[in-house]
Short mmCIF file of C-alpha atoms in Angstrom, two decimals:
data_model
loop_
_atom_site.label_atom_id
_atom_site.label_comp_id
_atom_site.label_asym_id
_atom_site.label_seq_id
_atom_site.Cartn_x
_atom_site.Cartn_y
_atom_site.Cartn_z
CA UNK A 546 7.70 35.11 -9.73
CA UNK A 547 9.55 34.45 -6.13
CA UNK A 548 5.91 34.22 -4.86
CA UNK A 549 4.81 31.70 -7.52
CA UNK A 550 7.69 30.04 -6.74
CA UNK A 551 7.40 29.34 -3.06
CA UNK A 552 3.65 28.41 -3.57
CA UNK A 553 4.65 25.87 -6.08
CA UNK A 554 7.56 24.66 -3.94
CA UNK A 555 4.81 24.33 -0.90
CA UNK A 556 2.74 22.41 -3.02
CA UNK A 557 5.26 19.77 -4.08
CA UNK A 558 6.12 19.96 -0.62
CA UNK A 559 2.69 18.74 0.51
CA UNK A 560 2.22 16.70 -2.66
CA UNK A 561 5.44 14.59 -1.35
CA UNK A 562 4.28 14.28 1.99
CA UNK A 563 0.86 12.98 0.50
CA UNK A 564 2.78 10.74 -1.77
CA UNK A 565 2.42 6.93 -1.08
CA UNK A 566 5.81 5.60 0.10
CA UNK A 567 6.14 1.90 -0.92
CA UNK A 568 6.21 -0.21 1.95
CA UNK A 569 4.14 -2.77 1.92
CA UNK A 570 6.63 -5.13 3.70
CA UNK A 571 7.62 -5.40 7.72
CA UNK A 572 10.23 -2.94 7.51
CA UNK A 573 10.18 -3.03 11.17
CA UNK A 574 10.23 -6.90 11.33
CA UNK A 575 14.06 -7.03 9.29
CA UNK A 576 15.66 -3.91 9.97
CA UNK A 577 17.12 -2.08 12.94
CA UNK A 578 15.57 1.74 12.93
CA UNK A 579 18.24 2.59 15.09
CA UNK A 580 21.15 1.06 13.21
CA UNK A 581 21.58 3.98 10.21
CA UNK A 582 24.49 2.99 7.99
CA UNK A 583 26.38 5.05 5.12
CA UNK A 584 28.22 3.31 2.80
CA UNK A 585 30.67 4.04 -0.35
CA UNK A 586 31.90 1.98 -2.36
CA UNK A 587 31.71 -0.06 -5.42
CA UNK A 588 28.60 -0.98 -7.56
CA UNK A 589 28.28 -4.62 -8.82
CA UNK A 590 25.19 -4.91 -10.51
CA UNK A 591 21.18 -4.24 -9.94
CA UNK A 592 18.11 -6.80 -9.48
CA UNK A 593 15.37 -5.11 -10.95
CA UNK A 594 12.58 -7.30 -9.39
CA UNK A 595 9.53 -7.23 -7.36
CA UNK A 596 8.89 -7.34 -4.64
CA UNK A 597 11.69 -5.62 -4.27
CA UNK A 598 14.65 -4.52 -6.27
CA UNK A 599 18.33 -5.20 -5.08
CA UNK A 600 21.74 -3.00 -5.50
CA UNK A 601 24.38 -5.22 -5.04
CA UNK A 602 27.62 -3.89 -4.54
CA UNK A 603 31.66 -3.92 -1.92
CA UNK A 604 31.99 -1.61 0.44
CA UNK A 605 34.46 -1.20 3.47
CA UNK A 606 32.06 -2.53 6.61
CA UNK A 607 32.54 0.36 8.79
CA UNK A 608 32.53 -2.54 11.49
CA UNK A 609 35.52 -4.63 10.55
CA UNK A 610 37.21 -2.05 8.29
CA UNK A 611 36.86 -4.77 5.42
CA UNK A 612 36.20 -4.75 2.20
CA UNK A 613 32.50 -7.26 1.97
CA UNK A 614 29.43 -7.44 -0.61
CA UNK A 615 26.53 -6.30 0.36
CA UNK A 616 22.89 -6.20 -0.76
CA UNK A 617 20.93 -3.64 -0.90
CA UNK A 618 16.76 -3.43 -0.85
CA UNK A 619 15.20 -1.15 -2.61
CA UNK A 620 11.37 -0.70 -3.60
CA UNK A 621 10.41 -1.95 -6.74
CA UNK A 622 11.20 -1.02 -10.24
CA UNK A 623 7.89 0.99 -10.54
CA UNK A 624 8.21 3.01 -7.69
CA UNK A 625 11.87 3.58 -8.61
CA UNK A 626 10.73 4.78 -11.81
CA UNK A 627 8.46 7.10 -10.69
CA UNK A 628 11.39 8.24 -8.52
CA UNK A 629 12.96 9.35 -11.93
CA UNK A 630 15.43 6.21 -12.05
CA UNK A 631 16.53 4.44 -15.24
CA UNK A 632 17.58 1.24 -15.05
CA UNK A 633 21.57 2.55 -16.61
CA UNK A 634 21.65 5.51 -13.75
CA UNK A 635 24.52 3.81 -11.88
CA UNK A 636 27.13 1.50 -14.19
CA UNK A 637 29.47 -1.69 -13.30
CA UNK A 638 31.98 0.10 -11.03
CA UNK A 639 30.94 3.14 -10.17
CA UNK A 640 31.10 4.52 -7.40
CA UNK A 641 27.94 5.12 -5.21
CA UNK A 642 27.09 6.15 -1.83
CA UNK A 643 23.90 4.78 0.07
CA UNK A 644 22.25 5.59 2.75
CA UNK A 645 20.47 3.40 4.59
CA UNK A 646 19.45 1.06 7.62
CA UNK A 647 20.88 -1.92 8.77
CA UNK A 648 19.40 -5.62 9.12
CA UNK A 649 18.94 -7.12 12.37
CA UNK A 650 19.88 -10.54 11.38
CA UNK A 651 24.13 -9.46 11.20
CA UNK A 652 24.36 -9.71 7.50
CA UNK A 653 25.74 -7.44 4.95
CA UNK A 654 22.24 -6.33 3.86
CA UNK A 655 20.54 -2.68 3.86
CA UNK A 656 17.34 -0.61 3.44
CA UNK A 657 18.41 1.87 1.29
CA UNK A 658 16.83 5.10 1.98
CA UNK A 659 18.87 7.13 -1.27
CA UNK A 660 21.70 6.20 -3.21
CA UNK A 661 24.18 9.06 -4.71
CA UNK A 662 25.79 8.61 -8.08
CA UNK A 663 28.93 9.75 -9.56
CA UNK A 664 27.56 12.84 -11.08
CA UNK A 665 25.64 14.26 -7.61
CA UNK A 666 22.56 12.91 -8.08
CA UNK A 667 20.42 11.29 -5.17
CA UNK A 668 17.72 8.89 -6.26
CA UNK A 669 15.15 7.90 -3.82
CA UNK A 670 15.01 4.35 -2.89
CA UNK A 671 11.27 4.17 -1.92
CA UNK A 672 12.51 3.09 1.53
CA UNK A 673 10.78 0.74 3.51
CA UNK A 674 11.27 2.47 6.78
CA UNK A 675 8.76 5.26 7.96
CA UNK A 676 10.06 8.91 6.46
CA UNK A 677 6.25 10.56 5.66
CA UNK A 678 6.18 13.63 8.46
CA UNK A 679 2.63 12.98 8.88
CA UNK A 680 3.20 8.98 9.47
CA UNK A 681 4.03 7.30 12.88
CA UNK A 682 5.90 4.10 12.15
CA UNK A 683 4.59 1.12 13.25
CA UNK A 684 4.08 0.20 16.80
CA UNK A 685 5.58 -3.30 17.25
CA UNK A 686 2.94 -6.31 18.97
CA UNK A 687 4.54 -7.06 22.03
CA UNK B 1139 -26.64 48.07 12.61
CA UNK B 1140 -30.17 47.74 14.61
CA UNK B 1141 -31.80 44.81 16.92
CA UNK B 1142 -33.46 43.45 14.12
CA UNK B 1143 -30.47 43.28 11.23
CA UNK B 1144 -28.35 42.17 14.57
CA UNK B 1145 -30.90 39.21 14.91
CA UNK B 1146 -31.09 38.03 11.36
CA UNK B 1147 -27.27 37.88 11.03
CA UNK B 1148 -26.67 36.44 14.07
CA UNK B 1149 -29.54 33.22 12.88
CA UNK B 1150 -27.60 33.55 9.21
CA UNK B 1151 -24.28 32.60 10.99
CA UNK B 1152 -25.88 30.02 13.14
CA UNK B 1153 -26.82 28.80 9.53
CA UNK B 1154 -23.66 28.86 7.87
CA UNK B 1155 -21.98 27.47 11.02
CA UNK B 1156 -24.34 24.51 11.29
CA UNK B 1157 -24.49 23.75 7.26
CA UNK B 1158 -22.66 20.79 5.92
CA UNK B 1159 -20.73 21.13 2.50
CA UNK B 1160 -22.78 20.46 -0.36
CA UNK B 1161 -22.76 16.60 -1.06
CA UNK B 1162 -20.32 16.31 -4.37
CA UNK B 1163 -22.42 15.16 -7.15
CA UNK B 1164 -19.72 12.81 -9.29
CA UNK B 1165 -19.55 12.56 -13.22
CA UNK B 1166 -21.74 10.28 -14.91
CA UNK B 1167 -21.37 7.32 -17.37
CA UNK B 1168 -24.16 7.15 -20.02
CA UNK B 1169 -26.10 4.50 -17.96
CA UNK B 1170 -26.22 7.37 -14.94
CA UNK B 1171 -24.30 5.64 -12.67
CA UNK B 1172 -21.05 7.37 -11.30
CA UNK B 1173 -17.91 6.87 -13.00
CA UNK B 1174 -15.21 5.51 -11.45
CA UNK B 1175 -12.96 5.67 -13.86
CA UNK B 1176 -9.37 6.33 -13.01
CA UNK B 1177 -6.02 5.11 -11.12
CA UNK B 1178 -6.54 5.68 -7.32
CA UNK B 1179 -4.04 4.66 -4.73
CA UNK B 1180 -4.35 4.70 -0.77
CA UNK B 1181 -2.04 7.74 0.68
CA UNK B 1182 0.09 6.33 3.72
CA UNK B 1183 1.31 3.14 4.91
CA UNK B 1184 -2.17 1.71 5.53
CA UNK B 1185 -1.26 -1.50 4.83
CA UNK B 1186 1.58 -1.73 7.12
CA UNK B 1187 -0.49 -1.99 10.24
CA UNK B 1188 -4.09 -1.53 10.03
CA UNK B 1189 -4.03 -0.73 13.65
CA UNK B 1190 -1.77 2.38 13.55
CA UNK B 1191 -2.97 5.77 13.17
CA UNK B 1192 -2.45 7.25 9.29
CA UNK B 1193 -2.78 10.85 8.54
CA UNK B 1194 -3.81 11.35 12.35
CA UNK B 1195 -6.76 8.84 12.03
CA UNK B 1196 -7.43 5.57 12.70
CA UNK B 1197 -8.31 3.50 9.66
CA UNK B 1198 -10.36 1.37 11.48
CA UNK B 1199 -13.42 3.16 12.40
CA UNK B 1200 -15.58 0.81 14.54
CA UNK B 1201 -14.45 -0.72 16.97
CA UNK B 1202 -13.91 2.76 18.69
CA UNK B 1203 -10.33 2.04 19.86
CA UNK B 1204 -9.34 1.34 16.06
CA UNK B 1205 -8.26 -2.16 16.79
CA UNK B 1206 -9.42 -5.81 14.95
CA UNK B 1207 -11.81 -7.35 17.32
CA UNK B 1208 -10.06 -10.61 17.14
CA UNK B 1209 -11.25 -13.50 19.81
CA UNK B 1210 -8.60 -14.17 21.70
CA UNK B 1211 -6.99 -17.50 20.72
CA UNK B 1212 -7.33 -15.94 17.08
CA UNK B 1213 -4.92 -12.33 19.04
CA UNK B 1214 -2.50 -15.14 20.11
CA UNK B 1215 -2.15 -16.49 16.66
CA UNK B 1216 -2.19 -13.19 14.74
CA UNK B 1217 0.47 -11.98 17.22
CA UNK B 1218 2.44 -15.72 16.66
CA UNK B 1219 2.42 -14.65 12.70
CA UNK B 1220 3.49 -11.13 13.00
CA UNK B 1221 6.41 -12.39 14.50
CA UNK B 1222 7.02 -14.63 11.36
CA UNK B 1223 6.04 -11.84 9.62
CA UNK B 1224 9.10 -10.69 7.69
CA UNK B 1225 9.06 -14.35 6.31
CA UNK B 1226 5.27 -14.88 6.61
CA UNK B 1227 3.84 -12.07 5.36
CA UNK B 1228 2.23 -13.41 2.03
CA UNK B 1229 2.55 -10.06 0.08
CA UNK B 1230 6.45 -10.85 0.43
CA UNK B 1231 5.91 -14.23 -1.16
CA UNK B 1232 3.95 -12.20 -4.24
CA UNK B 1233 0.50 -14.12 -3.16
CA UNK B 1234 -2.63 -12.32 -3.75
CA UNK B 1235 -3.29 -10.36 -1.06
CA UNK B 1236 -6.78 -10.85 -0.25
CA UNK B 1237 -9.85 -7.71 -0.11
CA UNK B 1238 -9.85 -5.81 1.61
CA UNK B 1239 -5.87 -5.38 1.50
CA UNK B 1240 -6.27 -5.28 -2.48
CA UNK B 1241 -7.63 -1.99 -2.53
CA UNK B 1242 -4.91 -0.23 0.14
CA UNK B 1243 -1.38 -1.76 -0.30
CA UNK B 1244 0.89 0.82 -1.61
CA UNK B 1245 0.27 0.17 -5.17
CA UNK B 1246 -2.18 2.37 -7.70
CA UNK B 1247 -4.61 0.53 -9.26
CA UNK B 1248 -7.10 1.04 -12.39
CA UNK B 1249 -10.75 0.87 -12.06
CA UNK B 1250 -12.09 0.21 -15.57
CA UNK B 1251 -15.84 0.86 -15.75
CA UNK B 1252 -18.48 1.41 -18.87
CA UNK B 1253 -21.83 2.15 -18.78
CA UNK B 1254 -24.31 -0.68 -18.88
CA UNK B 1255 -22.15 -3.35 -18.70
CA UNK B 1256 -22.29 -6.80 -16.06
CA UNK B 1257 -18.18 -6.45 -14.51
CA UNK B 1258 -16.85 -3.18 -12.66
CA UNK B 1259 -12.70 -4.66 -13.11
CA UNK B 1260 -9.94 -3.72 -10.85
CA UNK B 1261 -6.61 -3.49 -12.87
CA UNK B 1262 -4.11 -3.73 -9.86
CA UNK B 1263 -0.20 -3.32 -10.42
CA UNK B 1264 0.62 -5.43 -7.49
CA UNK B 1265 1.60 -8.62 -9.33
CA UNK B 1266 -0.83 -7.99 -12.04
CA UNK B 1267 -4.25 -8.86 -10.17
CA UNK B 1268 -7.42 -8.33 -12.06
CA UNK B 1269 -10.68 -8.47 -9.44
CA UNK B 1270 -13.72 -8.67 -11.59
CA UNK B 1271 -16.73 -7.06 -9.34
CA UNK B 1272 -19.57 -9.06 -10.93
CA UNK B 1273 -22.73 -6.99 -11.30
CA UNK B 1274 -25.48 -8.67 -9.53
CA UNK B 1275 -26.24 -11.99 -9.52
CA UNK B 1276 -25.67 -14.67 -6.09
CA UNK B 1277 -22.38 -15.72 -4.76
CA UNK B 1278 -20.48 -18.54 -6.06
CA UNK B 1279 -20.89 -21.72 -4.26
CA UNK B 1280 -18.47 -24.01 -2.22
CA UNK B 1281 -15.04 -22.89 -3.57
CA UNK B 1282 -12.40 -20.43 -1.80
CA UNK B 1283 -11.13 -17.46 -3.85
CA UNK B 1284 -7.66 -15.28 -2.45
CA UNK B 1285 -9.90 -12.46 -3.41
CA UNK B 1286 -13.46 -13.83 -2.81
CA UNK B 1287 -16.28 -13.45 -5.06
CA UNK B 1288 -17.56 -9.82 -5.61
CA UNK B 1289 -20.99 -8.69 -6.11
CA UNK B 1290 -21.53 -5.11 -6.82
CA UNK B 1291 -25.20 -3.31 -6.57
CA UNK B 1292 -25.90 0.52 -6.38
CA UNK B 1293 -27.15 2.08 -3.42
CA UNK B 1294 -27.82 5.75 -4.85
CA UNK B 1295 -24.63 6.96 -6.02
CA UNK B 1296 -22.31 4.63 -3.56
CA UNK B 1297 -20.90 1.22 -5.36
CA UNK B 1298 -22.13 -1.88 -2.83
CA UNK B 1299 -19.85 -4.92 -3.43
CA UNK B 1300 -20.65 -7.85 -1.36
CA UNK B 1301 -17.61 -9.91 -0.86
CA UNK B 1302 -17.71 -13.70 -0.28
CA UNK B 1303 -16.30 -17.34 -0.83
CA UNK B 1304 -12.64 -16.64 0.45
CA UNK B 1305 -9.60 -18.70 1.15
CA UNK B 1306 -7.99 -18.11 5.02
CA UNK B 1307 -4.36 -17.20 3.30
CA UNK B 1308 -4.20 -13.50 3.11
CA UNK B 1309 -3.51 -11.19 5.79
CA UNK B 1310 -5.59 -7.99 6.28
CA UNK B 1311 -2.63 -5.90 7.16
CA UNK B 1312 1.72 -6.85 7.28
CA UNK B 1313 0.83 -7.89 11.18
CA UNK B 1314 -0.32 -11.24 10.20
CA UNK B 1315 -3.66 -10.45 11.14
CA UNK B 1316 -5.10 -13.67 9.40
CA UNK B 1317 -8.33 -14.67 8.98
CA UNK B 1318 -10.74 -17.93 8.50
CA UNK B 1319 -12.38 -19.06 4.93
CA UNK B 1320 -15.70 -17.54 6.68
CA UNK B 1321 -14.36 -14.15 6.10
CA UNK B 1322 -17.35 -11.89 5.09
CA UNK B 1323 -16.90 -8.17 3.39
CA UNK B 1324 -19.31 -5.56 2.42
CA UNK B 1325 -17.80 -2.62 1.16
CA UNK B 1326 -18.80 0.87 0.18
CA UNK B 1327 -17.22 3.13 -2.57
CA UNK B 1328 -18.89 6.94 -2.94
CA UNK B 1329 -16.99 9.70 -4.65
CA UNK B 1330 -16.94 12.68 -2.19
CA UNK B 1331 -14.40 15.16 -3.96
CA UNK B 1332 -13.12 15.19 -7.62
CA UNK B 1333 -10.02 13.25 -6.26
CA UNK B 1334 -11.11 11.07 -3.61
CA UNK B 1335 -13.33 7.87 -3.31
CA UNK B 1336 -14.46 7.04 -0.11
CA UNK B 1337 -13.56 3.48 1.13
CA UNK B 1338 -15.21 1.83 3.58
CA UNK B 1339 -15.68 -1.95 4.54
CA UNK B 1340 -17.40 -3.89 7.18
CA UNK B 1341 -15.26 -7.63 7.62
CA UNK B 1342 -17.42 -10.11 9.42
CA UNK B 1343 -15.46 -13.40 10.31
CA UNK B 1344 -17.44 -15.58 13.14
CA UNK B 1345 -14.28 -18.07 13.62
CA UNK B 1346 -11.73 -15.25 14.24
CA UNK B 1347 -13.45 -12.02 15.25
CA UNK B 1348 -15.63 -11.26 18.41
CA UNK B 1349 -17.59 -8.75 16.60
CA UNK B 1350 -17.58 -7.38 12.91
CA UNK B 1351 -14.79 -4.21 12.02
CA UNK B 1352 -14.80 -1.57 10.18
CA UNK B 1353 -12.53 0.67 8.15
CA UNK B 1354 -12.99 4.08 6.90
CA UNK B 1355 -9.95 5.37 3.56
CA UNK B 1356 -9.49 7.72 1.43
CA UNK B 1357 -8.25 6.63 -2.05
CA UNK B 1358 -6.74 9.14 -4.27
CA UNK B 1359 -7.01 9.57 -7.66
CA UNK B 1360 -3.78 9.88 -9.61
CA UNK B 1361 -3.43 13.51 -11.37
CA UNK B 1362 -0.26 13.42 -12.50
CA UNK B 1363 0.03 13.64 -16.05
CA UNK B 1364 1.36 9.89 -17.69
CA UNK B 1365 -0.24 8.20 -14.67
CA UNK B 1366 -0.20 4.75 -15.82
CA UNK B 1367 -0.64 0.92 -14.46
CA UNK B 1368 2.97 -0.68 -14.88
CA UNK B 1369 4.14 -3.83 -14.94
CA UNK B 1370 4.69 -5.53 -11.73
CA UNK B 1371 5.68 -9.38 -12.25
CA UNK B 1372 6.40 -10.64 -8.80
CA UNK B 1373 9.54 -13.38 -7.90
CA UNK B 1374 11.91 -13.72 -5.14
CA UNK B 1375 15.50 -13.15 -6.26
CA UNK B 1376 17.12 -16.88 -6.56
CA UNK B 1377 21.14 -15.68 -7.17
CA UNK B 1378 23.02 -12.97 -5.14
CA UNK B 1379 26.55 -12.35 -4.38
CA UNK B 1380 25.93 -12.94 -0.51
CA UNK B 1381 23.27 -14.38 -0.55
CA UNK B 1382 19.76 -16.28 -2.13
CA UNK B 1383 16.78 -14.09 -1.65
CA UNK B 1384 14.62 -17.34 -2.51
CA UNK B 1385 16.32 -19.29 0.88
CA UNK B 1386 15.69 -16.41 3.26
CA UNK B 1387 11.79 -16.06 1.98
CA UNK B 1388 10.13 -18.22 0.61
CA UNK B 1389 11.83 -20.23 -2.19
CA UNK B 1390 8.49 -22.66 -3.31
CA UNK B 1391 6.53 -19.96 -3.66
CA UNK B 1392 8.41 -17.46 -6.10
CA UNK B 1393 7.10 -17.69 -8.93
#
């Protein structure tokens, strides 16, 4: 049984590393890799759109120590789905927790790598940014 | 063991070492062709930069160094729209993204194929595009397609599909790498392993390139069970709290 297990769990290991990531847009070209940003606070409401999907949502900007709105990319609805997300996993209010990456153009908007719910669960975003092991991220054209 | 049993393993190993693994022999459709059948998606962000090693290997095959042989006042203008590119970038904008970036942006797609008949379709979830790869037959004359015309033919069991009569609007990768309305593509599709289709295509351009490219994927057939093509209908936001999507993209070309 504890073999079987740690087989299976080393093939859904490789499975996700094999697993397309969506990013078909310039994650490099809007976001700052080296600008990571966690933030709590309250859920407003959800875009469920392509080409990307939006969380919108105020949190305390950990650079001003003020309450702002901020928006929130996300992949799209599909890929969210697949991520086991339902369109009434996070409700008007609650609280939420995202992790994510920074814009460089110095507005309130993020590249949500997971968001945590109220009950403990992480969903996946389906990121933008580069998190497949076997992937380099994109080397800029100077 | 003596000299001669020595010798005769010794020239079975060189054997086994020098043998290639049997050539996969696909399943059929009634007509005998192989089926294609299935949702197949590239693995990796391909589409990201065409020029960036995925998986440890260089989707572009030839040139040797992996890179698009562009001329070089067509470098300084790909390299002018990848720095526009998180505005530019026409998959942002929900345009059609051109072949061969159809067949490896990070979306599954449906191949839908019967036996005997004249169209091989595409079903694509990005932004619900349909390619129809016309059976035979010549190339459609004096228009400009965002996916070109396709031809298909068989060569053995590989799937030829000639590629012709494009527009100059799509990108081959998120690096505005660009291209002219001469753009040429001959690709290849084989089935090498129950789960994999081989994807290869030659892009000829004589305005932009210096010499023809090619590119060498691996598409992957979805396994899991429910696999399905979703909907994907493709808009910029217009309202935010903060701020309006459709300003900071493109806002006349949501749709």
């Amino acid at each position: 049984m504890k073999i079987r297990t740690v087989v299976l769990a080393a093939a859904g290991a490789l499975f996700a590393i094999t697993l397309p990531l969506f990013a078909h847009h310039s994650f490099a070209a809007e976001f700052d890799a080296t600008k990571p940003i966690t933030l709590t606070g309250k859920f407003t409401k959800m875009d469920w759109v392509n080409p990307h999907s939006w969380i919108h949502m105020e949190a305390t900007n950990p650079a001003t120590g003020k309450v702002e709105k901020w928006d929130i990319e996300t992949g799209p609805p599909n890929t969210l789905y697949r991520n086991g997300w339902r369109k009434d996993a996070i409700k008007e209010g609650q609280e939420i927790v995202v992790n994510g990456t920074l814009a460089k153009n110095g507005t309130n908007t993020v590249n949500a790598r997971n968001v945590r719910t109220p009950d403990g669960k992480t969903l996946l975003a389906g990121s933008s940014e580069g998190n497949t092991p076997t992937t380099p991220p994109p080397t800029e054209s100077k | 063991m003596n000299i001669r049993s020595a010798l005769i393993v010794a020239a079975l190993s060189v054997c086994a070492f020098g043998q290639q693994k049997p050539k996969y022999t696909p399943p059929r459709l009634d007509d005998g062709k192989p089926d294609f059948n299935g949702i197949w998606e590239v693995r990796g962000k391909v589409d990201e930069n065409l020029e960036t090693k995925v998986n440890g290997k260089n989707p572009i095959v030839d040139p040797a160094d992996g890179k698009i042989p562009y001329k070089p006042e067509a470098l300084a203008k790909k390299k002018e729209m990848s720095a526009k590119r998180a505005t530019e970038d026409t998959t942002n904008k929900c345009w059609m993204p051109g072949v061969p970036r159809l067949m490896y942006i990070p979306h599954p797609f449906r191949i839908a194929q019967a036996a005997n008949q004249p169209v091989i379709a595409v079903l694509s979830e990005y932004a619900h595009v349909v390619r129809n790869i016309t059976m035979g037959g010549e190339h459609l004359d004096g228009l400009d397609l965002w996916l070109g015309d396709s031809r298909g033919h068989w060569d053995g069991d590989t799937l030829v599909v000639d590629v012709a009569d494009f527009n100059d609007m799509t990108w081959f990768d998120g690096m505005g790498s660009l291209h002219s309305d001469k753009l040429h593509v001959v690709e290849r599709y084989t089935r090498t392993d129950p789960e994999t289709i081989t994807y290869e295509a030659t892009i000829e351009d004589p305005v932009m390139l210096a010499k023809p490219f090619k590119i060498s994927l691996p598409l992957k057939l979805h396994t899991e069970k429910n696999a399905q093509i979703m909907e994907f209908e493709c808009y910029a936001v217009k309202e935010g709290p903060t701020f309006t999507v459709g300003d900071k993209k493109d806002p006349e070309h949501g749709r």
